[in-house]
XYZ file of C-alpha atoms in Angstrom:
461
model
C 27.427 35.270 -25.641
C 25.422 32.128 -25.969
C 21.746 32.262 -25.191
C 21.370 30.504 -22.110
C 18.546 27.305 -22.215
C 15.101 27.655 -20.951
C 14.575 23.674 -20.336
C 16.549 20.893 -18.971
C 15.858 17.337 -19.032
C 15.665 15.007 -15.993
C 14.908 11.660 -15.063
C 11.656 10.915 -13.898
C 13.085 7.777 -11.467
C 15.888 9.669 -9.729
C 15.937 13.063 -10.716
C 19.073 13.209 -12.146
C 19.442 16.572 -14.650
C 20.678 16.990 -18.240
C 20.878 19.781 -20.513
C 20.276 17.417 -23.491
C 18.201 14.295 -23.670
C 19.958 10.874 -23.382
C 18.070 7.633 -23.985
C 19.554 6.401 -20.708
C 19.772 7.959 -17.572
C 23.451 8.294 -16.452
C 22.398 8.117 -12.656
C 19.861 4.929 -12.456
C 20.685 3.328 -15.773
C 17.093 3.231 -16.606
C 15.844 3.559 -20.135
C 13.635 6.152 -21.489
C 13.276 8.169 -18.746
C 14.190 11.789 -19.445
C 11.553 13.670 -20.104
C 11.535 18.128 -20.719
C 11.229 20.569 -18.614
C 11.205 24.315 -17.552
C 14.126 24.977 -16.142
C 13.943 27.274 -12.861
C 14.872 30.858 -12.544
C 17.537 31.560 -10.690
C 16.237 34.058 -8.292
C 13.603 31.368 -7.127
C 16.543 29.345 -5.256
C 17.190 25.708 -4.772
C 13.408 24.876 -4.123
C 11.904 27.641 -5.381
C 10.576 28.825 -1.924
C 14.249 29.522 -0.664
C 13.393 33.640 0.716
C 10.574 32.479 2.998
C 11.127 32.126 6.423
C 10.463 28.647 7.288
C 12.934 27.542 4.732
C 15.400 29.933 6.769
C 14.192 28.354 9.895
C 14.217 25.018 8.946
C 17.618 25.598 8.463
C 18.431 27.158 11.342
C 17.051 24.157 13.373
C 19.736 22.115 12.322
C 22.470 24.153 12.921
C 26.060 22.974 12.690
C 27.562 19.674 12.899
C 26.987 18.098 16.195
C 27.300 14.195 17.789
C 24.695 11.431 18.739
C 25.117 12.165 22.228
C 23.944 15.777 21.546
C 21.184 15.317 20.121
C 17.510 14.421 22.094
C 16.419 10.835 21.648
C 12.828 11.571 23.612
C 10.459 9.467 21.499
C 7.861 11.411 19.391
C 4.841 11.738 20.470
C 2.039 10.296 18.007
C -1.166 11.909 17.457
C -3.830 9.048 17.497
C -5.686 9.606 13.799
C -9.194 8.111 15.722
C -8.750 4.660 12.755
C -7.053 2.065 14.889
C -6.782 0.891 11.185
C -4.879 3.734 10.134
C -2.627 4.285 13.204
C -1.349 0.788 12.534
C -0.254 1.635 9.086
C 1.106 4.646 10.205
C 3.536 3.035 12.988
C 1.158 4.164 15.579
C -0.188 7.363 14.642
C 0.703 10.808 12.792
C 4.478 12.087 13.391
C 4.720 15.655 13.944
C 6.754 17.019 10.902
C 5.984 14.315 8.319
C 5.115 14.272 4.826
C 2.528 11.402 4.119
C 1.602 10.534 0.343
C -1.482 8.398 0.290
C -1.973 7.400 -3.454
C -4.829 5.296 -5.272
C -7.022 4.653 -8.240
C -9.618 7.502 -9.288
C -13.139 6.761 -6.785
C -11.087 4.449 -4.480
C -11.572 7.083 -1.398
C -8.622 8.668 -0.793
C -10.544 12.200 -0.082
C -13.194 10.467 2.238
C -10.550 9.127 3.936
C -8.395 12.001 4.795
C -11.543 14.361 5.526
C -12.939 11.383 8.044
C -9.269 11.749 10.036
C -9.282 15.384 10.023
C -13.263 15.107 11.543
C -11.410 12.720 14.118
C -8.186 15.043 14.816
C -10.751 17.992 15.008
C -13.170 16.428 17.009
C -10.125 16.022 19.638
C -9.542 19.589 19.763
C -6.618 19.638 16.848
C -6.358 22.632 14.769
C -6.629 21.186 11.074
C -6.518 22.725 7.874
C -7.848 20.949 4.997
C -7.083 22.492 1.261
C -8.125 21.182 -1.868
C -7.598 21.633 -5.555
C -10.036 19.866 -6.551
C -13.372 20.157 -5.381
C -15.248 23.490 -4.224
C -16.004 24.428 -0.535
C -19.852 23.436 -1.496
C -18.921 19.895 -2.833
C -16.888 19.367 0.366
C -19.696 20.392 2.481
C -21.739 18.288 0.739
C -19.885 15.148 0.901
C -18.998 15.907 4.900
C -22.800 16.248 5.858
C -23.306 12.378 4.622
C -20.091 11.771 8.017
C -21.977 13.628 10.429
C -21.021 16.598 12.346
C -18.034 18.320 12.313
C -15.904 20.343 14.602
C -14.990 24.460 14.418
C -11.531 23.259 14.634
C -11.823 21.940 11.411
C -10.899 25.031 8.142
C -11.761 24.359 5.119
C -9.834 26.564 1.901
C -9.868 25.969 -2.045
C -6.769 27.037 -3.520
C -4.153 26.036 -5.933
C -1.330 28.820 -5.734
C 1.171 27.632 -3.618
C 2.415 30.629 -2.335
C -1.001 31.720 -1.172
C -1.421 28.238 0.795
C 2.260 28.793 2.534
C 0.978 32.334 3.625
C -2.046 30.880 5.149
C -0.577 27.895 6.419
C 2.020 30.538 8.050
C -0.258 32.558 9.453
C -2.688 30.417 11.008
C -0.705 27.755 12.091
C -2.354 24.401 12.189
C -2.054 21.299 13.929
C -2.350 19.112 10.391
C -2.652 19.908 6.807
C -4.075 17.730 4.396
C -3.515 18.861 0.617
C -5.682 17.307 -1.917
C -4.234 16.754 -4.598
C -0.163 17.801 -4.733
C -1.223 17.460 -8.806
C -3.792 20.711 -8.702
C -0.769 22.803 -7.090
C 1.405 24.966 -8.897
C 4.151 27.929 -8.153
C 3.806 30.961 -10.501
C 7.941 30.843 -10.812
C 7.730 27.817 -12.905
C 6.985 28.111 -15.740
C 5.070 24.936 -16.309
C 1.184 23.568 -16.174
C -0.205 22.169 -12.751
C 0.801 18.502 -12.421
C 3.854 18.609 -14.521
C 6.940 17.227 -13.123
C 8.140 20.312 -12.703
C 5.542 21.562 -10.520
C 4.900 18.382 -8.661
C 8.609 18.392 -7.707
C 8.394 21.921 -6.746
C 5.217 21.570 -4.662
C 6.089 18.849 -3.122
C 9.630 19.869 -1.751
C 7.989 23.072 -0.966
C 5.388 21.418 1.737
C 8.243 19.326 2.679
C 10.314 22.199 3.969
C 6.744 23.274 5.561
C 6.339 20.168 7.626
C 9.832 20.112 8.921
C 10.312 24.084 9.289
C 7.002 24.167 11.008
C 6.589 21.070 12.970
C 3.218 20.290 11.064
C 2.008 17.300 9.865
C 1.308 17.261 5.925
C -1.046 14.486 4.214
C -1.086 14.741 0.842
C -3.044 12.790 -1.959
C -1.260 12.132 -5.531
C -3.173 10.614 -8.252
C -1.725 7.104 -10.124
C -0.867 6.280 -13.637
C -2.581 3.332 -15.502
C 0.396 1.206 -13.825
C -0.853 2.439 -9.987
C 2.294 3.999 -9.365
C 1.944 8.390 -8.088
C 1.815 10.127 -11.271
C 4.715 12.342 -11.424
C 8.851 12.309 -11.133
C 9.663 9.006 -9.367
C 11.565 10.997 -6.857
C 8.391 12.189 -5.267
C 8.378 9.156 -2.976
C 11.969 9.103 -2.188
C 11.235 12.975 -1.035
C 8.204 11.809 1.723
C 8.254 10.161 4.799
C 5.494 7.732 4.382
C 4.151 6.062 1.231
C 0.456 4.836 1.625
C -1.663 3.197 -1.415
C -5.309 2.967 -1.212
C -6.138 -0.365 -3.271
C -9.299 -2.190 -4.128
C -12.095 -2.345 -6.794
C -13.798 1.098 -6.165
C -17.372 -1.324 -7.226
C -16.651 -3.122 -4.270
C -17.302 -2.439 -0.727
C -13.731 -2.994 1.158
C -10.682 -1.047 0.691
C -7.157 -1.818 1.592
C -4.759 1.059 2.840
C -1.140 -0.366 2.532
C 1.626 0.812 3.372
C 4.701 0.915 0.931
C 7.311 3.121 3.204
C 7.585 4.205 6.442
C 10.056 6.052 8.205
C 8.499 5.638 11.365
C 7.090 2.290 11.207
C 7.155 -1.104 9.773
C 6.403 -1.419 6.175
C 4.031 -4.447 5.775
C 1.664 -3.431 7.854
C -2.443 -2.835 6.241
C -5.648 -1.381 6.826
C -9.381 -2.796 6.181
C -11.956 -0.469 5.413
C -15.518 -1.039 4.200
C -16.818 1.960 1.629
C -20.470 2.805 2.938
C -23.410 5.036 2.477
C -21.992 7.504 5.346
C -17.864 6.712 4.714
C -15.602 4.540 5.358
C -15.939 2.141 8.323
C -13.245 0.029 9.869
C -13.198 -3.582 9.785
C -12.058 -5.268 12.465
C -11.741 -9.073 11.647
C -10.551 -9.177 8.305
C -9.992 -13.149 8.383
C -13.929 -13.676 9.179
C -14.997 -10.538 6.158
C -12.342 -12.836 3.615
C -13.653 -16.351 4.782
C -16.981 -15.233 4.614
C -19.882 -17.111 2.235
C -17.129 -19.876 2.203
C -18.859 -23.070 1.110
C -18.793 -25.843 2.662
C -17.716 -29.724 1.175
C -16.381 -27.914 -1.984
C -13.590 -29.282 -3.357
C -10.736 -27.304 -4.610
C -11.225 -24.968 -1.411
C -8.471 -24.488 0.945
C -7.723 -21.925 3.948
C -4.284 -20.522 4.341
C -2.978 -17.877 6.419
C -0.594 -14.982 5.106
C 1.007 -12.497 6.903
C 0.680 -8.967 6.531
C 3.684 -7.218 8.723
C 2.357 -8.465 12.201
C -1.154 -9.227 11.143
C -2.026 -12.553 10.163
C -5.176 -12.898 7.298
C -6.956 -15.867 6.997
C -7.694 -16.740 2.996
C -9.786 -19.177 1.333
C -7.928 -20.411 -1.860
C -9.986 -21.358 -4.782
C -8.901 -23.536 -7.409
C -10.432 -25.518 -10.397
C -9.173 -27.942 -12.627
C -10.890 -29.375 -15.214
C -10.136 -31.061 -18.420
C -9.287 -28.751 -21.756
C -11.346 -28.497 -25.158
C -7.951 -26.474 -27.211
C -4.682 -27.570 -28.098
C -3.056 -25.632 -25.306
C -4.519 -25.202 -21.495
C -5.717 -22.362 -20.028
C -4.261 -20.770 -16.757
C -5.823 -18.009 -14.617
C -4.456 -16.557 -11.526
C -6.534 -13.876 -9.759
C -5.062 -12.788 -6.624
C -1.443 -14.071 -7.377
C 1.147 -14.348 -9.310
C 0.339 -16.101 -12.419
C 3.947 -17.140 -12.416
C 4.182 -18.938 -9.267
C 0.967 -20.889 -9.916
C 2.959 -22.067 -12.915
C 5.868 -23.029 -11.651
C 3.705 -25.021 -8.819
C 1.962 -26.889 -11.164
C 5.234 -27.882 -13.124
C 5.954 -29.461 -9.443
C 3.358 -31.385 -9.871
C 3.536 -32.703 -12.872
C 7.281 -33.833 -12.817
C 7.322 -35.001 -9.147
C 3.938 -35.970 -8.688
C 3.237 -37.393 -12.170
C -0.347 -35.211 -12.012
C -0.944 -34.719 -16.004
C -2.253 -31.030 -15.339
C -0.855 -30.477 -19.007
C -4.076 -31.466 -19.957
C -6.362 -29.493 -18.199
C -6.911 -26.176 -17.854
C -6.561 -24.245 -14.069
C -7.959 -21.100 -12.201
C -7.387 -20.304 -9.146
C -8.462 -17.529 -7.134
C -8.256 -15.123 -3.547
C -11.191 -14.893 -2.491
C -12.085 -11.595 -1.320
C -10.523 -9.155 -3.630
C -7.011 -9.941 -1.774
C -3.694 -9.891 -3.528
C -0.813 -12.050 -1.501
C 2.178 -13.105 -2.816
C 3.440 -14.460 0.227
C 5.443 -18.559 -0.303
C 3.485 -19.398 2.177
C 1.003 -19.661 0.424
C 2.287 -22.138 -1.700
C 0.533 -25.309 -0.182
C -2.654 -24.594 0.404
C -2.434 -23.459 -3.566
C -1.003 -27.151 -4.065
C -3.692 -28.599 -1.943
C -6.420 -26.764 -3.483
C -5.034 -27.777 -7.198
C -5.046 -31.675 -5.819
C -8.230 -31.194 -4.291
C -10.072 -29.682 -7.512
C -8.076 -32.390 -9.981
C -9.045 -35.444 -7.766
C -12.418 -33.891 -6.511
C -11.642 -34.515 -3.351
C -12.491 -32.481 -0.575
C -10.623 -30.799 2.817
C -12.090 -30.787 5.915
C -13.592 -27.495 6.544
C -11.838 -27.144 9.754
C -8.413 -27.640 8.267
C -5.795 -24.530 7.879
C -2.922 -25.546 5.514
C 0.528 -23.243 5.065
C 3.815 -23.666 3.919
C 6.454 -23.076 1.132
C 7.007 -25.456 -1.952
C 10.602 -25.763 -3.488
C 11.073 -26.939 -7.219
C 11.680 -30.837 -5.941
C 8.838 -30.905 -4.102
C 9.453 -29.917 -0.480
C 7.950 -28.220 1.831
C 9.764 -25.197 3.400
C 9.480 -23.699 7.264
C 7.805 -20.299 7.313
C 8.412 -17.785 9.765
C 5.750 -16.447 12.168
C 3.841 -19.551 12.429
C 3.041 -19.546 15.853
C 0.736 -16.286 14.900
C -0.847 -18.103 11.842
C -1.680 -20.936 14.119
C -3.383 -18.820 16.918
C -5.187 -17.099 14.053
C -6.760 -20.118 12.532
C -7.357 -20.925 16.183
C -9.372 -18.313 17.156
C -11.706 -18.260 13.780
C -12.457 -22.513 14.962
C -10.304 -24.195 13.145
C -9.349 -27.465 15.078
C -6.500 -28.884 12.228
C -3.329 -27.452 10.701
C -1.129 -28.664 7.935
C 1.825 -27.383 8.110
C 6.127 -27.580 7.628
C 7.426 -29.867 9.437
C 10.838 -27.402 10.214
C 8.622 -24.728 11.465
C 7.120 -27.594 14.451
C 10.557 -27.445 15.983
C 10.111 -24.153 17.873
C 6.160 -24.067 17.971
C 5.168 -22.509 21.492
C 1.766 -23.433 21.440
C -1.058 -24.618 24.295
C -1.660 -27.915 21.766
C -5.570 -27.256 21.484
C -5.166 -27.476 17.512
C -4.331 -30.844 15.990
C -0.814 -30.157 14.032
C 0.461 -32.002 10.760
C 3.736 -31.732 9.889
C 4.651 -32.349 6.417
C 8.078 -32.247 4.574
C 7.229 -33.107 1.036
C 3.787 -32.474 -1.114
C 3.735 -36.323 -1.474
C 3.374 -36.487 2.281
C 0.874 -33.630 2.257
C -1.484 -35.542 -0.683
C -1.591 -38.652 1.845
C -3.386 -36.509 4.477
C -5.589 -36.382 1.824
């Protein structure tokens, strides 16, 4: 009889399984994606958790088959997280039953995060149960006496066996768990080391049969790769409910919680925290933090307005142009795609006649912001123009709008928001596509400038 295999291969992007390696993955068609691993024993079940009871009851729950009209439509009730910030990235607040992964750089504050929400939920009389891999019940303390004080509702436990924290979480019941980090678990029947793919797969579907069987909400942190992307199988976001990245420079002050998916809310939407001595504090305004130490009279400045989900952020575009020493020009985007600033300045040159070949360019967000939104395409335009002619924009001038290859500009949507924005932060003049004026319902305190082409836009000048 032939000696059954103690490893499979799977792919790391879908999860499809192999019992020999293949240099492409039959089920995605990506390359170089199979990677070894312990295969499960049998008497651990489909998840590896498949004898306890809340896998049984989870089950239970859904019963047979049954139709739409069966089946409660009451809208969930969403426990507010005490961040306004945070609740708006969630959808509105925390979903009984969900599995959140909030991911980000080593430093970023991913931990002070979570353990500032459960001093919130606790502080509102919430049961909450925060476990952790990584750090012991000392460092915790240590790092929650810089908050302030803390509620009794609030349990602390270090532990990485995950049987042990499904017998606890069992028997005590919480309101919310937060798990920090899914890499430090592990489940003695797999026979691999804590944060393989293995047992990050295992873990993770584990706490997801948790959550639903149990009704409890589950955050849990996963550490990043050098790309930013959760270490672990690629499946492990296609498993949770909610996908949020923590990004920013962890030297800097302000953090940015985005959200990447959301099964109970809009995906676009972001948060804007500021990293300080006792935590992380909310910030309110982002447009007035990121126009903030703008200077004044300075060419090659420009204010924009993206839009993140239904928030809109008002940017200050830097750019500077200025003639080349070498053979071949220079280019630096920070903030953008290097790409796009490219392919505007190709506009340029052929419709325009602008010899930019000549000259190097940078151009920067200002304020540690990374947009890729077209609509930002003019005021990058205007601030390239601006910098090469050394010409200034008013100060009190917002500019928007999309550029196409032969020089037009292109209606954006929203722009009734990204006016009221620029609005409110005292700007009296707006430059913006001419097709997006047609449906404008505005009180016509701002002076609008329609444009259709960046010829037109360069006369304003």
């Amino acid at each position: 009889m032939a000696k059954e295999k103690a490893t499979i291969f799977f792919c790391k992007e879908c999860g499809y399984e192999s019992s020999k390696w293949q240099g492409q993955c039959p089920g995605c068609r990506e390359w170089n994606t199979m990677v070894e691993a312990p295969k499960a024993p049998r008497s651990a079940g489909r998840a590896g958790a498949g004898s306890r009871s809340t896998v049984s009851g989870f089950a239970a729950k859904s019963g047979g088959p049954r139709t739409l009209k069966e089946i409660s439509a009451d809208t969930a009730v969403r426990v507010d997280t005490g961040f306004p910030e945070l609740n708006r990235v969630l959808g509105g607040g925390i979903v009984a039953g969900s599995l959140v992964l909030v991911g980000g750089d080593p430093g970023i504050g991913k931990s002070t995060l979570l353990l500032q929400m459960c001093r919130n939920l606790a502080a509102g009389n919430i049961e909450v149960l925060y476990i952790s891999g990584e750090e012991s019940l000392h460092q915790i303390k240590l790092r929650a006496d810089r908050m302030g004080e803390f509620s009794d509702k609030l349990s602390l436990l270090c532990e990485t066996g995950l049987d042990r924290i499904e017998a606890v979480i069992e028997e005590h019941r919480p309101q919310a768990v937060v798990i920090d980090s899914i890499q430090t678990m592990f489940r003695d029947s797999v026979d691999a080391a804590p944060g393989s793919v293995s047992q990050v797969r295992e873990s993770t579907m584990a706490l997801l049969q948790l959550a639903k069987g149990l009704g409890i909400p589950i955050f849990i942190v996963g550490h990043v790769t050098k790309e930013g992307t959760v270490a672990g199988p690629r499946m492990l976001e296609h498993m949770v409910d909610t996908v949020l990245y923590f990004e920013g420079d962890r030297h800097a002050s302000y953090r940015i919680l985005r959200g990447v998916k959301n099964r109970f809310g809009s995906t676009n939407e972001i948060g804007v925290f500021e990293m300080r001595g006792d935590g992380l504090h909310e910030v309110p305004n982002p447009s007035q933090y990121l126009l903030n130490g703008r200077p004044q009279s300075a060419s090659g400045s420009v204010v924009t307005c993206a839009m993140e989900g239904t928030r809109p952020l008002l940017l200050e575009i830097q750019a500077l142009v200025c003639r080349t020493n070498f053979g071949q020009p220079r280019r630096t985007a920070a903030g953008t795609d290097y790409n796009r600033v490219n392919l505007l300045m190709a506009v340029l040159e052929k419709r325009l006649g602008m010899r930019l070949g000549e000259c190097d360019a940078y151009v920067n967000i200002a304020g540690g912001m990374r947009i890729n939104e077209p609509a930002l395409d003019l005021g990058i335009v205007m601030a390239l123009v601006s910098s090469y002619r050394d010409q200034c924009i008013a100060d009190d001038t917002m500019i928007f709008g999309e550029v196409g290859l032969s020089g037009e500009v292109r209606a954006v949507s929203l722009a009734d928001q990204r006016i009221a924005e620029a609005e409110r932060m005292g700007f009296s003049a707006c430059i913006l596509p001419r097709g997006s004026m047609q449906n404008l319902r505005t009180n016509g305190k701002m002076r609008l400038i329609g444009v259709s082409s960046v010829a037109e836009a360069m006369k304003v000048l």
